[in-house]
Amino acid sequence: DQQVKQNSPSLSVQEGRISILNCDYTNSMFDYFLWYKKYPAEGPTFLISISSIKDKNEDGRFTVFLNKSAKHLSLHIVPSQPGDSAVYFCAASGDNNNDMRFGAGTRLTVKP
Amino acid sequence: DAMVIQNPRYQVTQFGKPVTLSCSQTLNHNVMYWYQQKSSQAPKLLFHYYDKDFNNEADTPDNFQSRRPNTSFCFLDIRSPGLGDAAMYLCATSKGTSGRKRETQYFGPGTRLLVL
């Protein structure tokens, strides 16, 4: 069962524009959500997180929005830069890290 | 730099021939995880160690085993690899404090396994 879904396998945006990556989840017990970024030949690295008590968390150019009623979160990157080109994984967890589930990832390409 | 190291980066094995993948960490984290990621799919947790306590996911096949001889090292053993076991295997760690809630996981670069 795929509890975390990233329905867009790829996204292409122009440098300087906004990138919006989406993620949906089905398990209402999830209360902590993360985005990881993965470059080729490297492991995923933590980017930003949000707990269910918030609906927005911002870190520089990266903002994560959480809509609990819709079981949906999104990652906004503004402005997008070519160095942001990578695969982005959405992840969600419940009581502890053992419950963490990942989406299949979205490959973002930022064109100069 | 503190990090999670996986060797080798690429591993080729024959159908049915046991293979071991290794992971080491210099972060001194209590928890180590093994994930399997097949092409265009989400990483799937196979099992994890909290210190020396082994925790298997319910749907992890018996063909997959793990050992953690000390804090720094963790091994993934595939006893009889099948063609369907070809995948990227990711090792990750987390601190293992604060009741293990809301901890960032730190990933190694992965080992890509090819089964011939």
mmCIF file of C-alpha atoms in Angstrom:
data_model
loop_
_atom_site.group_PDB
_atom_site.id
_atom_site.type_symbol
_atom_site.label_atom_id
_atom_site.label_comp_id
_atom_site.label_asym_id
_atom_site.label_seq_id
_atom_site.Cartn_x
_atom_site.Cartn_y
_atom_site.Cartn_z
ATOM 1 C CA ASP A 1 0.000 0.000 0.000
ATOM 2 C CA GLN A 2 1.374 3.333 -1.031
ATOM 3 C CA GLN A 3 0.617 5.674 1.825
ATOM 4 C CA VAL A 4 2.567 8.606 0.388
ATOM 5 C CA LYS A 5 2.083 9.548 -3.241
ATOM 6 C CA GLN A 6 3.884 11.953 -5.502
ATOM 7 C CA ASN A 7 1.813 11.873 -8.642
ATOM 8 C CA SER A 8 4.152 13.919 -10.816
ATOM 9 C CA PRO A 9 7.281 11.940 -11.703
ATOM 10 C CA SER A 10 8.879 15.010 -13.233
ATOM 11 C CA LEU A 11 8.627 18.784 -13.337
ATOM 12 C CA SER A 12 10.455 21.318 -15.464
ATOM 13 C CA VAL A 13 10.599 25.033 -14.669
ATOM 14 C CA GLN A 14 12.524 28.059 -15.853
ATOM 15 C CA GLU A 15 15.225 29.559 -13.672
ATOM 16 C CA GLY A 16 13.808 32.304 -11.467
ATOM 17 C CA ARG A 17 10.262 30.956 -11.535
ATOM 18 C CA ILE A 18 8.455 29.080 -8.781
ATOM 19 C CA SER A 19 8.668 25.293 -8.492
ATOM 20 C CA ILE A 20 5.747 23.562 -6.777
ATOM 21 C CA LEU A 21 6.090 19.921 -5.863
ATOM 22 C CA ASN A 22 3.051 18.089 -4.529
ATOM 23 C CA CYS A 23 2.540 15.151 -2.207
ATOM 24 C CA ASP A 24 -0.566 13.352 -0.940
ATOM 25 C CA TYR A 25 -0.865 10.919 1.938
ATOM 26 C CA THR A 26 -3.564 8.536 3.070
ATOM 27 C CA ASN A 27 -2.669 7.667 6.660
ATOM 28 C CA SER A 28 -4.338 10.087 9.078
ATOM 29 C CA MET A 29 -1.903 8.988 11.807
ATOM 30 C CA PHE A 30 0.972 10.751 10.068
ATOM 31 C CA ASP A 31 1.878 13.905 11.958
ATOM 32 C CA TYR A 32 5.336 14.814 10.705
ATOM 33 C CA PHE A 33 6.298 15.463 7.125
ATOM 34 C CA LEU A 34 9.642 15.923 5.448
ATOM 35 C CA TRP A 35 11.130 16.691 2.086
ATOM 36 C CA TYR A 36 14.401 15.148 1.018
ATOM 37 C CA LYS A 37 16.485 16.133 -1.980
ATOM 38 C CA LYS A 38 18.607 13.682 -3.937
ATOM 39 C CA TYR A 39 21.341 14.443 -6.423
ATOM 40 C CA PRO A 40 22.624 11.688 -8.765
ATOM 41 C CA ALA A 41 25.107 9.318 -7.105
ATOM 42 C CA GLU A 42 24.307 10.716 -3.668
ATOM 43 C CA GLY A 43 21.922 9.691 -0.913
ATOM 44 C CA PRO A 44 18.819 11.725 -0.098
ATOM 45 C CA THR A 45 19.526 14.717 2.136
ATOM 46 C CA PHE A 46 17.061 16.385 4.447
ATOM 47 C CA LEU A 47 15.634 19.652 3.131
ATOM 48 C CA ILE A 48 12.740 20.855 5.252
ATOM 49 C CA SER A 49 10.054 19.476 7.552
ATOM 50 C CA ILE A 50 6.713 20.396 9.056
ATOM 51 C CA SER A 51 4.701 19.011 11.946
ATOM 52 C CA SER A 52 0.947 18.696 11.845
ATOM 53 C CA ILE A 53 0.458 21.546 14.322
ATOM 54 C CA LYS A 54 1.580 23.965 11.606
ATOM 55 C CA ASP A 55 0.341 24.669 8.117
ATOM 56 C CA LYS A 56 3.462 26.371 6.813
ATOM 57 C CA ASN A 57 7.187 26.254 7.384
ATOM 58 C CA GLU A 58 9.675 28.432 5.595
ATOM 59 C CA ASP A 59 13.444 28.160 5.194
ATOM 60 C CA GLY A 60 14.979 30.607 2.787
ATOM 61 C CA ARG A 61 13.767 29.851 -0.728
ATOM 62 C CA PHE A 62 11.945 26.724 0.437
ATOM 63 C CA THR A 63 8.454 26.689 1.924
ATOM 64 C CA VAL A 64 6.378 23.654 2.806
ATOM 65 C CA PHE A 65 2.597 23.943 3.087
ATOM 66 C CA LEU A 66 0.433 21.367 4.837
ATOM 67 C CA ASN A 67 -3.302 20.931 4.304
ATOM 68 C CA LYS A 68 -4.344 18.323 6.858
ATOM 69 C CA SER A 69 -7.963 18.147 5.805
ATOM 70 C CA ALA A 70 -6.924 17.356 2.253
ATOM 71 C CA LYS A 71 -3.984 15.186 3.375
ATOM 72 C CA HIS A 72 -1.821 17.178 1.029
ATOM 73 C CA LEU A 73 1.489 18.952 1.278
ATOM 74 C CA SER A 74 3.511 20.930 -1.177
ATOM 75 C CA LEU A 75 7.027 22.263 -1.471
ATOM 76 C CA HIS A 76 7.526 25.679 -3.028
ATOM 77 C CA ILE A 77 10.919 26.803 -4.263
ATOM 78 C CA VAL A 78 11.183 30.493 -5.063
ATOM 79 C CA PRO A 79 13.128 31.516 -7.046
ATOM 80 C CA SER A 80 14.187 28.248 -8.631
ATOM 81 C CA GLN A 81 17.851 27.844 -9.502
ATOM 82 C CA PRO A 82 19.600 25.340 -11.802
ATOM 83 C CA GLY A 83 21.303 23.848 -8.722
ATOM 84 C CA ASP A 84 17.872 22.860 -7.439
ATOM 85 C CA SER A 85 17.645 20.259 -10.199
ATOM 86 C CA ALA A 86 17.336 16.971 -8.315
ATOM 87 C CA VAL A 87 14.836 14.316 -7.256
ATOM 88 C CA TYR A 88 12.631 15.433 -4.360
ATOM 89 C CA PHE A 89 11.131 12.853 -2.020
ATOM 90 C CA CYS A 90 8.215 13.528 0.258
ATOM 91 C CA ALA A 91 8.141 11.514 3.505
ATOM 92 C CA ALA A 92 5.695 11.178 6.375
ATOM 93 C CA SER A 93 5.857 9.574 9.790
ATOM 94 C CA GLY A 94 3.645 8.945 12.792
ATOM 95 C CA ASP A 95 4.644 8.000 16.318
ATOM 96 C CA ASN A 96 8.269 7.378 15.494
ATOM 97 C CA ASN A 97 10.708 7.164 12.643
ATOM 98 C CA ASN A 98 9.981 3.484 12.103
ATOM 99 C CA ASP A 99 6.679 4.517 10.556
ATOM 100 C CA MET A 100 8.295 6.814 8.007
ATOM 101 C CA ARG A 101 7.028 6.284 4.486
ATOM 102 C CA PHE A 102 8.395 7.837 1.333
ATOM 103 C CA GLY A 103 6.870 8.886 -1.942
ATOM 104 C CA ALA A 104 8.377 7.763 -5.242
ATOM 105 C CA GLY A 105 9.949 11.150 -5.871
ATOM 106 C CA THR A 106 9.593 13.993 -8.375
ATOM 107 C CA ARG A 107 12.486 14.867 -10.656
ATOM 108 C CA LEU A 108 12.803 18.647 -10.857
ATOM 109 C CA THR A 109 14.693 20.214 -13.724
ATOM 110 C CA VAL A 110 15.390 23.946 -13.561
ATOM 111 C CA LYS A 111 16.389 25.316 -16.946
ATOM 112 C CA PRO A 112 18.787 28.276 -17.163
ATOM 113 C CA ASP B 1 32.946 15.210 7.924
ATOM 114 C CA ALA B 2 30.577 12.913 9.750
ATOM 115 C CA MET B 3 28.827 10.727 7.281
ATOM 116 C CA VAL B 4 27.158 7.496 6.211
ATOM 117 C CA ILE B 5 29.302 5.341 3.937
ATOM 118 C CA GLN B 6 28.164 2.485 1.760
ATOM 119 C CA ASN B 7 30.486 0.108 -0.013
ATOM 120 C CA PRO B 8 30.607 -0.931 -2.701
ATOM 121 C CA ARG B 9 28.619 1.581 -4.742
ATOM 122 C CA TYR B 10 27.834 -1.124 -7.305
ATOM 123 C CA GLN B 11 27.566 -4.827 -6.604
ATOM 124 C CA VAL B 12 27.043 -7.568 -9.149
ATOM 125 C CA THR B 13 26.027 -11.022 -7.982
ATOM 126 C CA GLN B 14 24.702 -14.174 -9.526
ATOM 127 C CA PHE B 15 21.230 -15.533 -9.110
ATOM 128 C CA GLY B 16 21.147 -17.480 -5.833
ATOM 129 C CA LYS B 17 24.646 -16.478 -4.706
ATOM 130 C CA PRO B 18 24.703 -14.873 -1.239
ATOM 131 C CA VAL B 19 25.738 -11.250 -1.154
ATOM 132 C CA THR B 20 26.496 -8.794 1.643
ATOM 133 C CA LEU B 21 26.178 -5.029 1.456
ATOM 134 C CA SER B 22 27.868 -2.884 4.062
ATOM 135 C CA CYS B 23 27.161 0.424 5.724
ATOM 136 C CA SER B 24 29.229 2.391 8.200
ATOM 137 C CA GLN B 25 28.614 5.673 9.974
ATOM 138 C CA THR B 26 30.741 8.208 11.793
ATOM 139 C CA LEU B 27 27.739 10.034 13.264
ATOM 140 C CA ASN B 28 27.563 7.792 16.352
ATOM 141 C CA HIS B 29 23.817 7.427 15.810
ATOM 142 C CA ASN B 30 21.837 4.790 17.663
ATOM 143 C CA VAL B 31 19.510 3.841 14.825
ATOM 144 C CA MET B 32 20.445 2.363 11.465
ATOM 145 C CA TYR B 33 17.987 1.588 8.672
ATOM 146 C CA TRP B 34 18.063 -0.390 5.450
ATOM 147 C CA TYR B 35 15.812 0.625 2.573
ATOM 148 C CA GLN B 36 15.254 -1.004 -0.801
ATOM 149 C CA GLN B 37 14.472 1.273 -3.710
ATOM 150 C CA LYS B 38 13.463 -0.122 -7.067
ATOM 151 C CA SER B 39 13.437 1.983 -10.187
ATOM 152 C CA SER B 40 10.944 4.890 -10.022
ATOM 153 C CA GLN B 41 9.535 3.621 -6.742
ATOM 154 C CA ALA B 42 9.607 4.920 -3.195
ATOM 155 C CA PRO B 43 12.341 3.719 -0.837
ATOM 156 C CA LYS B 44 10.884 0.835 1.149
ATOM 157 C CA LEU B 45 12.032 0.165 4.710
ATOM 158 C CA LEU B 46 13.306 -3.398 5.155
ATOM 159 C CA PHE B 47 14.384 -3.257 8.801
ATOM 160 C CA HIS B 48 16.167 -1.137 11.335
ATOM 161 C CA TYR B 49 18.344 -1.468 14.405
ATOM 162 C CA TYR B 50 17.794 0.635 17.483
ATOM 163 C CA ASP B 51 21.165 0.081 19.108
ATOM 164 C CA LYS B 52 21.322 -3.734 19.121
ATOM 165 C CA ASP B 53 17.578 -4.279 18.902
ATOM 166 C CA PHE B 54 16.604 -5.597 15.490
ATOM 167 C CA ASN B 55 13.226 -4.618 14.065
ATOM 168 C CA ASN B 56 11.963 -6.313 10.934
ATOM 169 C CA GLU B 57 9.207 -4.886 8.761
ATOM 170 C CA ALA B 58 6.330 -7.333 8.488
ATOM 171 C CA ASP B 59 6.596 -7.678 4.713
ATOM 172 C CA THR B 60 10.388 -8.012 4.458
ATOM 173 C CA PRO B 61 11.186 -11.396 2.884
ATOM 174 C CA ASP B 62 13.114 -13.942 4.959
ATOM 175 C CA ASN B 63 15.764 -13.853 2.250
ATOM 176 C CA PHE B 64 16.924 -10.539 3.721
ATOM 177 C CA GLN B 65 18.878 -10.527 6.970
ATOM 178 C CA SER B 66 20.916 -7.932 8.800
ATOM 179 C CA ARG B 67 23.750 -7.741 11.290
ATOM 180 C CA ARG B 68 25.013 -4.894 13.401
ATOM 181 C CA PRO B 69 28.243 -5.942 15.110
ATOM 182 C CA ASN B 70 28.857 -2.510 16.629
ATOM 183 C CA THR B 71 27.499 1.053 16.587
ATOM 184 C CA SER B 72 29.357 2.005 13.442
ATOM 185 C CA PHE B 73 28.626 -0.887 11.101
ATOM 186 C CA CYS B 74 25.526 -2.545 9.731
ATOM 187 C CA PHE B 75 25.324 -5.253 7.062
ATOM 188 C CA LEU B 76 22.559 -6.373 4.753
ATOM 189 C CA ASP B 77 22.764 -10.051 3.799
ATOM 190 C CA ILE B 78 20.732 -11.414 0.904
ATOM 191 C CA ARG B 79 20.872 -15.166 1.239
ATOM 192 C CA SER B 80 19.667 -16.181 -2.218
ATOM 193 C CA PRO B 81 19.282 -13.149 -4.477
ATOM 194 C CA GLY B 82 16.634 -13.344 -7.142
ATOM 195 C CA LEU B 83 16.245 -11.186 -10.216
ATOM 196 C CA GLY B 84 13.573 -9.219 -8.375
ATOM 197 C CA ASP B 85 16.074 -8.173 -5.716
ATOM 198 C CA ALA B 86 17.989 -5.983 -8.134
ATOM 199 C CA ALA B 87 17.589 -2.500 -6.688
ATOM 200 C CA MET B 88 19.291 0.383 -4.961
ATOM 201 C CA TYR B 89 19.868 -0.355 -1.279
ATOM 202 C CA LEU B 90 20.024 2.698 0.956
ATOM 203 C CA CYS B 91 21.392 2.784 4.459
ATOM 204 C CA ALA B 92 20.307 5.570 6.807
ATOM 205 C CA THR B 93 20.873 6.582 10.403
ATOM 206 C CA SER B 94 19.132 8.712 12.994
ATOM 207 C CA LYS B 95 20.132 9.820 16.460
ATOM 208 C CA GLY B 96 17.680 7.634 18.352
ATOM 209 C CA THR B 97 16.874 10.138 21.079
ATOM 210 C CA SER B 98 13.710 12.009 22.052
ATOM 211 C CA GLY B 99 11.680 8.836 21.786
ATOM 212 C CA ARG B 100 12.766 8.608 18.144
ATOM 213 C CA LYS B 101 10.077 11.044 17.134
ATOM 214 C CA ARG B 102 10.627 13.542 14.385
ATOM 215 C CA GLU B 103 14.217 12.671 13.740
ATOM 216 C CA THR B 104 15.980 13.453 10.531
ATOM 217 C CA GLN B 105 17.407 10.432 8.782
ATOM 218 C CA TYR B 106 20.856 10.692 7.219
ATOM 219 C CA PHE B 107 21.380 8.586 4.129
ATOM 220 C CA GLY B 108 24.364 6.993 2.504
ATOM 221 C CA PRO B 109 24.812 7.142 -1.278
ATOM 222 C CA GLY B 110 23.413 3.649 -1.741
ATOM 223 C CA THR B 111 24.629 0.410 -3.286
ATOM 224 C CA ARG B 112 23.125 -0.582 -6.590
ATOM 225 C CA LEU B 113 22.736 -4.350 -6.751
ATOM 226 C CA LEU B 114 22.622 -6.160 -10.065
ATOM 227 C CA VAL B 115 21.603 -9.821 -10.146
ATOM 228 C CA LEU B 116 22.663 -11.835 -13.186
#
